[in-house]
CSV table of C-alpha atoms in Angstrom, one decimal:
chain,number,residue,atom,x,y,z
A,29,UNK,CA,-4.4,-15.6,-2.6
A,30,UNK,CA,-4.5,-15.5,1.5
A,31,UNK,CA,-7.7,-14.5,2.6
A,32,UNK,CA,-8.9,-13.4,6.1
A,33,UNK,CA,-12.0,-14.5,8.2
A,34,UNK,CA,-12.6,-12.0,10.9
A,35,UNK,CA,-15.7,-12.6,13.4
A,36,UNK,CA,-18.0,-11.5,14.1
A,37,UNK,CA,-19.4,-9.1,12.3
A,38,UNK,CA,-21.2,-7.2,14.7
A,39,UNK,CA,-21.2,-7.0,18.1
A,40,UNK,CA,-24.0,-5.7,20.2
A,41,UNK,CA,-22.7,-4.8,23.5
A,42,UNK,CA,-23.4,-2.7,27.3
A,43,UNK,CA,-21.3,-0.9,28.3
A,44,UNK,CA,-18.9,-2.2,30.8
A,45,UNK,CA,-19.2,-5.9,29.3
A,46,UNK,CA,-16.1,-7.7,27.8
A,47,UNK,CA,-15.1,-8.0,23.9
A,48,UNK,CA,-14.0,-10.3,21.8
A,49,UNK,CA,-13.1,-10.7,18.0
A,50,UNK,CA,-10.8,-13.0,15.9
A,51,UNK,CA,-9.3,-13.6,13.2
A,52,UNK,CA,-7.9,-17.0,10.8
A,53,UNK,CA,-6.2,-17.1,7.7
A,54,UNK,CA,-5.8,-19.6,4.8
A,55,UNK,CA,-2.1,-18.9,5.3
A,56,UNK,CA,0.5,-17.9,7.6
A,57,UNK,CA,1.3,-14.8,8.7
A,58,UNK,CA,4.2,-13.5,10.3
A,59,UNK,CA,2.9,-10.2,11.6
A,60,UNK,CA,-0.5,-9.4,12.2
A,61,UNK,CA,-2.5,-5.8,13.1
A,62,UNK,CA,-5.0,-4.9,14.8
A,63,UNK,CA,-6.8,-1.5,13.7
A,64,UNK,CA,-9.9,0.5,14.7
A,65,UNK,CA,-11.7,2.8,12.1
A,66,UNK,CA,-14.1,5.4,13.0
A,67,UNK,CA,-16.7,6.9,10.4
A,68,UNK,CA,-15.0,8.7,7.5
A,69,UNK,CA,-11.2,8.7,9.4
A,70,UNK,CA,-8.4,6.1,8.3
A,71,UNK,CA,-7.5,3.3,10.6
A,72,UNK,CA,-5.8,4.1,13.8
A,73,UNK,CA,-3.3,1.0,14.9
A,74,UNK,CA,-4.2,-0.3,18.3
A,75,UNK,CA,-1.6,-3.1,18.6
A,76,UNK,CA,1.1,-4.7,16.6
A,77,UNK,CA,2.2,-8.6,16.8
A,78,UNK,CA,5.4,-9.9,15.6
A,79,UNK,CA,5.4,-13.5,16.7
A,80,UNK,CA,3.7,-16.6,17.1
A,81,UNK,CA,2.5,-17.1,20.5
A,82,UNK,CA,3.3,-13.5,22.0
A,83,UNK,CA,0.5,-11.8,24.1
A,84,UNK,CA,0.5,-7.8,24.1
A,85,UNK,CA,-1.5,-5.4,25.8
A,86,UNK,CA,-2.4,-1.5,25.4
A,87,UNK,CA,-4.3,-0.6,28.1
A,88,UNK,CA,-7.5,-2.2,27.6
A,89,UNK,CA,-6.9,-4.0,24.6
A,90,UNK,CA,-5.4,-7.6,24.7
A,91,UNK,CA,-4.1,-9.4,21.3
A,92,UNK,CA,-2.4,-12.5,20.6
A,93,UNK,CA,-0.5,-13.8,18.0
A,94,UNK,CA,-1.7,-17.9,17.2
A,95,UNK,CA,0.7,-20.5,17.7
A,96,UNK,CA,-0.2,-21.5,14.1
A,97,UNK,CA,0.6,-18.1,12.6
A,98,UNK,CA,-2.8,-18.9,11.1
A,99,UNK,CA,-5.1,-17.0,13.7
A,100,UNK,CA,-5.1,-13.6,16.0
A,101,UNK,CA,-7.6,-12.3,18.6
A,102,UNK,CA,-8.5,-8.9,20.6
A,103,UNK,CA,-10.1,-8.6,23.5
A,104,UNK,CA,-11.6,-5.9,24.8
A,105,UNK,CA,-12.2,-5.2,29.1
A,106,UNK,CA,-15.1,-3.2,30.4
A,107,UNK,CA,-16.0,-1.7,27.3
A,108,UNK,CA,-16.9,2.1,27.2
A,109,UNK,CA,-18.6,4.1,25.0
A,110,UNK,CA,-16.0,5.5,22.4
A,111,UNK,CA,-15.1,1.7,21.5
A,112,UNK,CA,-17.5,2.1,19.0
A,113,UNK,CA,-16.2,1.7,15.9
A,114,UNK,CA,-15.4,-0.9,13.2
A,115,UNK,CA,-12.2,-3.1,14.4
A,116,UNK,CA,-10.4,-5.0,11.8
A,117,UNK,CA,-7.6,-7.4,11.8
A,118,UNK,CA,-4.8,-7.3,9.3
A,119,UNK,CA,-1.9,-9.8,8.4
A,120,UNK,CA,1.2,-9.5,6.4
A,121,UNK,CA,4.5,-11.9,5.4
A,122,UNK,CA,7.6,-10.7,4.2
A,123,UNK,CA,8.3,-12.8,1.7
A,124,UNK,CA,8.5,-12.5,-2.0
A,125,UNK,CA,6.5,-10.1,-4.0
A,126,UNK,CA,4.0,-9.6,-1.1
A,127,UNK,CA,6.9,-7.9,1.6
A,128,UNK,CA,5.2,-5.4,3.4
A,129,UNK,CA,1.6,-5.5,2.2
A,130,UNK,CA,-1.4,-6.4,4.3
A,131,UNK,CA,-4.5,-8.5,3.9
A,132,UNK,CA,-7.5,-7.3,6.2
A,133,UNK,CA,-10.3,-8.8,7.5
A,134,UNK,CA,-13.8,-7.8,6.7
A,135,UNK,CA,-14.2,-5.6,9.9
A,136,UNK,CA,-16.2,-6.4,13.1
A,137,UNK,CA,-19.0,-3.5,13.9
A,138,UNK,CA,-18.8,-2.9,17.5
A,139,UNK,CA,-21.9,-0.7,19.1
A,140,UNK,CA,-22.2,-0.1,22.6
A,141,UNK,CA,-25.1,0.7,24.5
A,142,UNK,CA,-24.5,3.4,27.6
B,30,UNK,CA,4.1,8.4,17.0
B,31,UNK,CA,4.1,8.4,12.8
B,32,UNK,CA,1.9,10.6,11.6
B,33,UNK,CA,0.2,10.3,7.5
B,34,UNK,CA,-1.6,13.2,6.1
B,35,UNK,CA,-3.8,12.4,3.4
B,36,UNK,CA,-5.3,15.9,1.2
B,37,UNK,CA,-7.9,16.7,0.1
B,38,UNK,CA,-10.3,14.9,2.9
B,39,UNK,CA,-13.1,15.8,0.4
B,40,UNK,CA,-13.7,16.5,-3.0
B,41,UNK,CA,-16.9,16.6,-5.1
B,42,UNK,CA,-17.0,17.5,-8.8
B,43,UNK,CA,-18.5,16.4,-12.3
B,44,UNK,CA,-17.6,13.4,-14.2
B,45,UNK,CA,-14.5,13.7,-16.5
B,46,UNK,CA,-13.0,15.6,-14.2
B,47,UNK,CA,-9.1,14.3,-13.0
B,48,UNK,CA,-8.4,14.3,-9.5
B,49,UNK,CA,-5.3,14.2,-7.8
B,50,UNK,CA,-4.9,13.0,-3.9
B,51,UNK,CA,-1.8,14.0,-1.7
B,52,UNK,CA,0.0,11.1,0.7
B,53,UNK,CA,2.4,12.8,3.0
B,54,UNK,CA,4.3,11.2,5.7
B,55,UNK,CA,5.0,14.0,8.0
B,56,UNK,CA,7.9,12.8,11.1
B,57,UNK,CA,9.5,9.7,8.8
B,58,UNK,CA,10.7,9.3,5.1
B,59,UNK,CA,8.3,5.9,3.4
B,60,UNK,CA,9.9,4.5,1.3
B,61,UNK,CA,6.8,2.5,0.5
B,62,UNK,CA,3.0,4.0,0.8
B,63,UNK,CA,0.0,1.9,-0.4
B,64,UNK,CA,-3.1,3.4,-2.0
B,65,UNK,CA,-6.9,1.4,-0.7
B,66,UNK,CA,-10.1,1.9,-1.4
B,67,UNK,CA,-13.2,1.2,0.6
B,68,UNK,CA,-17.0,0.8,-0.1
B,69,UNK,CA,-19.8,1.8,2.4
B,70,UNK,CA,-19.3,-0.9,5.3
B,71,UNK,CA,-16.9,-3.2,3.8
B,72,UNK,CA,-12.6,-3.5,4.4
B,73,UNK,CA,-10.0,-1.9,2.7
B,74,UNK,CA,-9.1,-2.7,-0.7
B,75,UNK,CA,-5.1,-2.8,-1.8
B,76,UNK,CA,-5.1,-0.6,-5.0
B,77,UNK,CA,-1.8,-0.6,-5.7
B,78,UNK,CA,2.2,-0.5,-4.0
B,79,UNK,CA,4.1,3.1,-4.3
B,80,UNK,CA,7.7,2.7,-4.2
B,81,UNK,CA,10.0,5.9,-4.2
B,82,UNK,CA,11.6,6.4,-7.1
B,83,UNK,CA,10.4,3.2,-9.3
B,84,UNK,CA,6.9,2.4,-10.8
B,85,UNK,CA,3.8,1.6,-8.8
B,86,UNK,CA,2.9,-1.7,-8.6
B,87,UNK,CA,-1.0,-2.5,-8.8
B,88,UNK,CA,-2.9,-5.1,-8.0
B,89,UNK,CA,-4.7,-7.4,-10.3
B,90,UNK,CA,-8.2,-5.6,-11.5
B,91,UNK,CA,-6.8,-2.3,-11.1
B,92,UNK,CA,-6.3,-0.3,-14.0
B,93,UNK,CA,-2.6,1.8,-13.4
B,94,UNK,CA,-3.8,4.0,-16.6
B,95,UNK,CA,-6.8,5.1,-14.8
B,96,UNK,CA,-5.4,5.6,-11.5
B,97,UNK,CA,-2.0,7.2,-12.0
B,98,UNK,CA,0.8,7.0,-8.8
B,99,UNK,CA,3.4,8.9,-8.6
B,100,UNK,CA,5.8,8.8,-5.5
B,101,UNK,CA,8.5,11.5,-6.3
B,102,UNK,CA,9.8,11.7,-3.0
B,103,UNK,CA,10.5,9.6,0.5
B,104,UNK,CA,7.3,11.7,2.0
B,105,UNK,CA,5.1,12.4,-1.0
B,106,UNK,CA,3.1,9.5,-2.9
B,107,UNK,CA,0.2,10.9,-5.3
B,108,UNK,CA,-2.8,9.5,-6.7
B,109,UNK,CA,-4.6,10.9,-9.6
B,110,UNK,CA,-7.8,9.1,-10.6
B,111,UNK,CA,-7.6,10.3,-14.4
B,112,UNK,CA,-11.8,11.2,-15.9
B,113,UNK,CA,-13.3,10.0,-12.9
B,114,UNK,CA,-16.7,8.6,-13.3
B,115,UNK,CA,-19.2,7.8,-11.0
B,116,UNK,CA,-18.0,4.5,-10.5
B,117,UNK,CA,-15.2,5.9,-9.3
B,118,UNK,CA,-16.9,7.3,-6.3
B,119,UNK,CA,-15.8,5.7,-2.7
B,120,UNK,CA,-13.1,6.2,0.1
B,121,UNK,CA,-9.4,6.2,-0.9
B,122,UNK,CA,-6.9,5.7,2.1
B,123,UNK,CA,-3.6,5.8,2.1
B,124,UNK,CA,-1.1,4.4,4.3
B,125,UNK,CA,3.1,4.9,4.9
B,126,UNK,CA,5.7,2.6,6.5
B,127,UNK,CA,9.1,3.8,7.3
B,128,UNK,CA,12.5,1.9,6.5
B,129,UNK,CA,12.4,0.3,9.6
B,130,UNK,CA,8.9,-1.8,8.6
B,131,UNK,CA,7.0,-0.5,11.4
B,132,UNK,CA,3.5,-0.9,10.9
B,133,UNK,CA,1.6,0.7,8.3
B,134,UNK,CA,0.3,4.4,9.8
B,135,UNK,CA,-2.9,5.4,7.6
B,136,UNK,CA,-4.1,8.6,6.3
B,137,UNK,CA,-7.2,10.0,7.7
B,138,UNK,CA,-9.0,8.8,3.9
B,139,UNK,CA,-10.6,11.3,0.9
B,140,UNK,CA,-14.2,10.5,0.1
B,141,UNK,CA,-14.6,11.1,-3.6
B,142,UNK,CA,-17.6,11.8,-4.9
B,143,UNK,CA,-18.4,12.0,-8.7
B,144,UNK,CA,-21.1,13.5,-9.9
């Protein structure tokens, strides 16, 4: 089945200081998700991709879509502290018996120190 | 934006006990809601598919007879974790998407704890 490597793990960071995490699959996608969790809550969406190549924003949160369909990353710009929280990419195709259903990453740990 | 509500957030009680969680989609009718489960520190698990009106579809490994789904209505998916055992014990999330596949919107999660 697809499977998705999401890096890094953890990230160690000062405030202020840039982020970034990504993610590849065995497979293509043709959308791919971008969530944060925090402790004992359900993930939030932060930004939804629908095609290869496209670029999106929300505030300051960048994601893109891989030309590949294969990969995704975020970035995050001058990080503050409630950032912190475990970020995880997530990847669906609507095709066949799989329409709809989404393969996440393992999760990226993001601290960051005031 | 869509909104999920997910009920109980917690519940405790002994083993053998069956335990029913609520999925509610709150401002759009799902016709599809997914059930997860998640250990301490590691992603979200697919359980199983809950379609409105038809039979849940589970994933391999997952037993449907032990975790029941029912999904009676466009904004109502249930899922009963029938003589829970400690085993049983983690985070269940669920999630919603409306008819016109927007993203999946997730509950805020149940922590289940069998004792």
């Amino acid at each position: 089945g697809q499977q998705l490597n999401q890096s890094p793990q953890s990230m160690f960071i000062q405030e202020g200081e840039d982020v970034s995490m990504n993610c590849t699959s065995s497979s293509i996608f043709n959308t791919w998700l971008w969530y944060k969790q925090d402790p004992g809550e359900g993930p939030v969406l932060l930004i939804a991709l629908y095609k290869a190549g496209e670029l999106t924003s929300n505030g300051r949160l960048t994601a893109q879509f891989g030309i590949t369909r294969k990969d995704s990353f975020l970035n995050i710009s001058a990080s503050i502290p409630s950032d912190v929280g475990i970020y995880f990419c997530a990847g669906s195709y609507a095709g066949g018996t799989s329409y709809g259903k989404l393969t996440f990453g393992q999760g990226t740990i993001l601290t960051v120190h005031p | 934006g869509a909104v999920v509500s997910q009920h109980p957030s917690r519940v405790i009680c002994k083993s053998g006990t069956s335990v029913k969680i609520e999925c509610r989609s709150l401002d759009f009718q799902a016709t599809t809601m997914f059930w997860y489960r998640q250990f301490p520190k590691q992603s979200l698990m697919l359980m199983a598919t809950s379609n409105e009106g038809s039979k849940a579809t589970y994933e391999q490994g997952v037993e449907k007879d032990k975790f029941l789904i029912n999904h009676a209505s466009l904004t109502l998916s249930t899922l009963t974790v029938t003589s829970a055992h400690p085993e049983d014990s983690s985070f269940y999330i669920c999630s919603a998407r409306d008819p016109q596949n927007q993203p999946q919107h997730f509950g805020d999660g149940t922590r289940l704890s069998i004792l």
